[in-house]
Every structure is written in C-alpha cells, then in structure tokens.
Coordinates of C-alpha atoms in Angstrom, one line a residue:
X24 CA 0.7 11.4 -12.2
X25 CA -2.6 11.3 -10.5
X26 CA -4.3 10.3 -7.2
X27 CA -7.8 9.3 -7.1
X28 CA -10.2 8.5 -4.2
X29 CA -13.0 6.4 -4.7
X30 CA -15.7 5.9 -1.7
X31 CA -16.7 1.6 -1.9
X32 CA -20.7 1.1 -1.4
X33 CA -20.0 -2.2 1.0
X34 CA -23.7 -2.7 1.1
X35 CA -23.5 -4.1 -1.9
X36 CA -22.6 -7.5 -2.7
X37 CA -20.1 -7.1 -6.2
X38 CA -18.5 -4.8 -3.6
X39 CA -17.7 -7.1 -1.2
X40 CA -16.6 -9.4 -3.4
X41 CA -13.9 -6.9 -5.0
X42 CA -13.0 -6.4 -1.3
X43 CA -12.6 -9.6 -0.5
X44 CA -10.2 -11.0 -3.7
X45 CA -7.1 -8.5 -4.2
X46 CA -7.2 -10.4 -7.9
X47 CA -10.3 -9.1 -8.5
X48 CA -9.8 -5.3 -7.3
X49 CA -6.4 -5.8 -9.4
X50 CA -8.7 -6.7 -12.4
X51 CA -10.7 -4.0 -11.5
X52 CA -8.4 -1.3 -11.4
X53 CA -6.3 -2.0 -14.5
X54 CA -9.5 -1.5 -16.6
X55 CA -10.0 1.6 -15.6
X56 CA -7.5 2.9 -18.2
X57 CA -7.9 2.6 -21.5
X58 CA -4.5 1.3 -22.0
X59 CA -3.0 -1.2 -20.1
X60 CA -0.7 -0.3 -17.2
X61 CA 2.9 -0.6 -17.8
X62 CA 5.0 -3.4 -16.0
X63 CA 8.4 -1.7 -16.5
X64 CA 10.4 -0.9 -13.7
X65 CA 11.3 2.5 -14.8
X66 CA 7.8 3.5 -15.4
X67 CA 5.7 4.6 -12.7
X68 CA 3.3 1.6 -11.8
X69 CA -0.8 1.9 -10.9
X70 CA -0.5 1.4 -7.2
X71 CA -3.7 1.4 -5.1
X72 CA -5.0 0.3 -1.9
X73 CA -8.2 0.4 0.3
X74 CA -8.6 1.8 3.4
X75 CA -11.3 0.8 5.9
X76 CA -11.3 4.1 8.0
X77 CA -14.7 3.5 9.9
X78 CA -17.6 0.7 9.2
X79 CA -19.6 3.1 6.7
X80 CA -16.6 4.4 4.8
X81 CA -14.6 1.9 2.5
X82 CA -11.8 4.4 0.6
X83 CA -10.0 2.7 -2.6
X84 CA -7.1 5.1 -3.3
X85 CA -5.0 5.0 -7.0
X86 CA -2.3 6.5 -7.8
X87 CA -1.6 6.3 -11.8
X88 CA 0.6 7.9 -14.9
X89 CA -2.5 8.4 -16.3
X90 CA -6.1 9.4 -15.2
X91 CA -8.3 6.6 -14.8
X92 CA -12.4 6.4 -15.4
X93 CA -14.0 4.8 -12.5
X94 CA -17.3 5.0 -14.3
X95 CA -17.3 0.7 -14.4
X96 CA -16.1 0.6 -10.5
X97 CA -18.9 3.2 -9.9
X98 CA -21.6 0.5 -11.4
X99 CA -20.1 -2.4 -9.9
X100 CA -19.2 -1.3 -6.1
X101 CA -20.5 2.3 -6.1
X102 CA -23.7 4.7 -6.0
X103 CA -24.6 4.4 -9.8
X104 CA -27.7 6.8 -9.6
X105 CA -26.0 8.9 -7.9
X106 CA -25.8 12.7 -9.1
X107 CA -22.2 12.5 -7.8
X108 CA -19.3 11.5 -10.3
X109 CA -18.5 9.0 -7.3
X110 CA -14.9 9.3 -7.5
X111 CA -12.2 12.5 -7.1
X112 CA -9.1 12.5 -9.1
X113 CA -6.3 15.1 -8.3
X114 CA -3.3 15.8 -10.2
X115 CA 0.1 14.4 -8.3
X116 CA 2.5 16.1 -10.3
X117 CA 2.4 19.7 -8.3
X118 CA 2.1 17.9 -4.7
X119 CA 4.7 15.7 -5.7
X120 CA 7.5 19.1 -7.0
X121 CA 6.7 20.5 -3.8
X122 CA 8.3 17.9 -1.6
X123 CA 11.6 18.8 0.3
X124 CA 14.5 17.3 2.2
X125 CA 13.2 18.0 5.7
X126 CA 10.0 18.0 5.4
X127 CA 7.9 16.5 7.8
X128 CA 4.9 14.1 7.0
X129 CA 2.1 11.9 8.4
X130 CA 1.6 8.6 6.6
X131 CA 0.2 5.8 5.8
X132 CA 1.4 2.7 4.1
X133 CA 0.3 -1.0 3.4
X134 CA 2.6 -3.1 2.2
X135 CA 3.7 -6.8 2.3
X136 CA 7.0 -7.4 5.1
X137 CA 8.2 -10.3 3.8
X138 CA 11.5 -12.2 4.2
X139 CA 13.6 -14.8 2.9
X140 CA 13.9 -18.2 5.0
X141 CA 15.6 -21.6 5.1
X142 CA 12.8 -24.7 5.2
X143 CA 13.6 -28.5 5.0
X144 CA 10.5 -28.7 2.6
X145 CA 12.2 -26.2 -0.2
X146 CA 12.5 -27.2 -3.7
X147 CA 15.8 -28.6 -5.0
X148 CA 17.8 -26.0 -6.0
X149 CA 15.6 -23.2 -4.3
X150 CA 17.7 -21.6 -1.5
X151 CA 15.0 -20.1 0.2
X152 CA 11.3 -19.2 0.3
X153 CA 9.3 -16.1 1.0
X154 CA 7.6 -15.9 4.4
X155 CA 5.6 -12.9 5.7
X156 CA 6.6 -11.5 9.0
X157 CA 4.0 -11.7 11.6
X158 CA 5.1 -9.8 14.5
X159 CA 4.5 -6.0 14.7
X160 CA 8.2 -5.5 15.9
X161 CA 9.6 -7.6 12.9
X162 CA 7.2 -5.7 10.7
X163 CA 8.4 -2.9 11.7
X164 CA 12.0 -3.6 11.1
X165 CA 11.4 -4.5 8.1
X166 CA 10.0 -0.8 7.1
X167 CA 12.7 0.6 9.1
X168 CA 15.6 -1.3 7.4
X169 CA 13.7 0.5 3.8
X170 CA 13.6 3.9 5.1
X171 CA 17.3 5.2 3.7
X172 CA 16.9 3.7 0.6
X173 CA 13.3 5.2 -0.2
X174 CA 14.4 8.6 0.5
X175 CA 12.9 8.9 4.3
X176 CA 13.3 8.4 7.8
X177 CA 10.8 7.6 10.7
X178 CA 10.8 9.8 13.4
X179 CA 12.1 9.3 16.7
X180 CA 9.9 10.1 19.8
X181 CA 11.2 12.2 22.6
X182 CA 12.7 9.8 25.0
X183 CA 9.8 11.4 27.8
X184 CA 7.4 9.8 25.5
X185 CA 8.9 6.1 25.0
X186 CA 6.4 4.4 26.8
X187 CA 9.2 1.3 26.6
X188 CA 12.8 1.0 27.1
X189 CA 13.2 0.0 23.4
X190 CA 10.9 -1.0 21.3
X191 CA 9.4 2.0 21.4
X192 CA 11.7 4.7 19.9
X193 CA 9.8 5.4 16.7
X194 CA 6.7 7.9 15.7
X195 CA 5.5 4.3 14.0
X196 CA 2.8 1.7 14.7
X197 CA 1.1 -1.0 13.2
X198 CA -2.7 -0.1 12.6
X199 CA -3.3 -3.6 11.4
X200 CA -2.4 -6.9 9.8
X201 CA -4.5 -8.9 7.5
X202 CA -3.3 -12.6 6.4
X203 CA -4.6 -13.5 2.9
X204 CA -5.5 -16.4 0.7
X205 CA -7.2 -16.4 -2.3
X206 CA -7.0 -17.8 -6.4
X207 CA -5.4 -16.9 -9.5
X208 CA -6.7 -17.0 -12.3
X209 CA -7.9 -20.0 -14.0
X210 CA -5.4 -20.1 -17.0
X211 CA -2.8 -20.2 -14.0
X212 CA -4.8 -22.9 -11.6
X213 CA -2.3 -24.8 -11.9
X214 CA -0.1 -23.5 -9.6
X215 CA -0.3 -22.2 -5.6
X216 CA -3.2 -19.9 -4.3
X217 CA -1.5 -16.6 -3.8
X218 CA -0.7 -16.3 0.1
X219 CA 0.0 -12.7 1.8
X220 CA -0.1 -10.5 4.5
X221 CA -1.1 -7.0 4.3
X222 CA 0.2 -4.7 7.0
X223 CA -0.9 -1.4 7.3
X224 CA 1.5 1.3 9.2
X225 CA 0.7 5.0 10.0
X226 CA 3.5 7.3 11.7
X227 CA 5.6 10.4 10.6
X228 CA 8.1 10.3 8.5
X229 CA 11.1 13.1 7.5
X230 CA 12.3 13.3 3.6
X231 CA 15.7 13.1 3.7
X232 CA 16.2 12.6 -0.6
X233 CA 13.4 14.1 -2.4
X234 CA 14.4 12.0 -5.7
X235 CA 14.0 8.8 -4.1
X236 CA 11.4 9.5 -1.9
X237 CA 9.2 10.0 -5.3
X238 CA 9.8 7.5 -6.5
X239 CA 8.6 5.3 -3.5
X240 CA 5.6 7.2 -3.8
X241 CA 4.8 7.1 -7.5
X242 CA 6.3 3.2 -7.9
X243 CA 5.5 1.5 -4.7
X244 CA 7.2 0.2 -1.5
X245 CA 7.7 -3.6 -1.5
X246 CA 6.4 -6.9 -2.7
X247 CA 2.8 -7.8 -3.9
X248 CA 2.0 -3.7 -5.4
X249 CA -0.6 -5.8 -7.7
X250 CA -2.5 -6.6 -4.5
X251 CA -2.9 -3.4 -2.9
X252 CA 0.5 -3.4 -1.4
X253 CA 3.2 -0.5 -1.7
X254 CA 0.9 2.4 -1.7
X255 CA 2.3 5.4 0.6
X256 CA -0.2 8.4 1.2
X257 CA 1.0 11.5 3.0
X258 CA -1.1 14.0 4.9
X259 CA 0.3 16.9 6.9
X260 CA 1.7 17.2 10.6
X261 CA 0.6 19.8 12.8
X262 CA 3.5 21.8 14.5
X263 CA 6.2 19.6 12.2
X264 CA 9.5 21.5 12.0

C-alpha cells in the first residue's frame, strides 16, 4: 500500500477544472497506474481525496495497492518545469503494521452521510431512495453509528469541556460540507447527473480492532469512494494516552 501527496497549482485553469468535476479527478487518478484499479471488494480500492487547507495550498491525497506516477497530473494541474518531482509517495505498509488497539489518533475524513428515505415520487418497486444528510448533528450520527464496525471509536470530551448539554460529547466536528452536481460520462448521458455531498470531519479517534480499522483505511468509509469520498488520514495527538 502506498500514500501519496500531491500539491494542486489552482492558478491554473485544467486545475480547476479537475477540482471542480469529482468525474474528472476520478479519471485522473485511475490513469495514474498503469493497470487499472481493481473494483473487487476484497481488494484494497485507490481512494483519494483533496484537501483545501489554506487558499494557496490545494493537497490531493491517494492512497493505492500500487505506486502511482503523477507525472500526467503534474502537467495538467501541477508545476511542470518545476525541478521538483511534484508529488511525494510513502509506503503504507509499515505505518499501517504499527497500528494498535488503543491507540490514539487525530483524523481527518470526507465521506458521503447518506441515508435511505421513503418519497411519494419513488419508482415502482423502489422502496426507498438515497438522500444525503444535511445537518452537522445527523452527519455526525451517521459517522458515529460506523465507528464499531470500522474498528474505532470517537473520543469523548471531558464533561468540563462540553460546551452543550448534549450534542456536544464527542472530540468530533464538521470542518465542512460541500453539496455537488455534476455529469457522467457521455456513454452514460442518459441517465441522472450524479448528486452528493461531501462532508469533511476532523476529531480523534481510539483503535479499538486493528484488523478492521485497516481496512477502513486501505478500502474506504462509505458511499461515493470514486468521488473523493471514504478517504481517512491519521496524524498524531499530542499527550494521547
């Protein structure tokens, strides 16, 4: 496994247009590897997702079975005459052994909170349809009602430090929520636009089951991984136990 971090140049205009269609970053992505990514469910997937940490730094991260060449992403959205490679790729595989239960961990995760509802308008013989939650609270629940089954668990704040009688109870927020609507491609015009939104949470979280919790890591938490959703990244606490 590998994780690579690759700095966008958004004052370009190819880069803000990979920005601005998850299809099109997808596209992107999947030919940087020479073979094409495996859809299995068994097999770790290429899971990536872009970061917008201040307005001058743009971060694509990747995390892949196999190490990618980002030398087409570095002439379409990076600093081609540049004397730097452009991108950094580090093996996963040693980070990933050295993971315990107990462990304590900052992260960060986008995914997609989605959940299944009842509409008068659904298809005949659909029972329900997706819908993305759009409350921080219900977004929230919806990571929190994942954590046992990915091999984690948020962590609770001392109650001196709940600044609300509930609500509040978790080392969790949501740094932001972008709603998204764009095409697929034309052999499939056909059918709908592709509608999501991508939620983006940072906390601290506690392994509890080291098996599981790599393979959240490696294959992705939740719906809509082919659009920058599912990707986890972990950097470390200060003073965790």
């Amino acid at each position: 496994m590998y994780l690579t971090r690759f700095r966008v140049n958004t004052g370009r205009s190819d880069a803000r247009q990979l920005l601005g269609s998850p299809h099109r970053m997808h596209g992107a992505v999947n030919m940087s590897f020479p073979t094409p990514p495996s859809r299995e469910g068994s097999v770790p997937r290429v899971l990536w997702r872009v970061d917008r940490n201040a307005t001058s730094e743009t971060i694509l991260y990747i995390v892949s079975p196999t190490r990618p060449d980002l030398t087409g992403l570095v002439q379409q959205a990076g600093w081609p005459a540049s004397d730097e490679p452009g991108w950094t790729t580090f093996a996963y595989e040693d980070f990933l052994a050295a993971l315990h239960p107990g462990d304590t961990w900052g992260f960060r995760l986008t995914a997609n909170p989605v959940h299944n509802i009842r509409h008068e308008y659904v298809k005949e013989g659909e029972r329900t349809k997706r819908a993305a939650h759009r409350t921080p609270r219900h977004q929230m629940e919806w990571l929190l009602k994942r954590q046992e089954q990915a091999g984690f668990e948020i962590v609770e704040k001392p109650v001196e430090r709940r600044l609300l009688p509930e609500g509040d109870a978790y080392e969790l927020i949501v740094r932001d929520q972008v709603p998204m609507r764009f095409r697929r491609p034309p052999a499939r015009a056909g059918k709908n636009d592709v509608q999501l939104t991508r939620v983006t949470f940072d906390g601290r979280l506690r392994i509890t089951d080291t098996a599981l919790f790599r393979r959240t890591l490696t294959h992705g938490l939740g719906k809509a991984k082919a659009y920058g959703c599912g990707l986890m990244t972990l950097a470390p606490v200060r003073g965790a136990a």
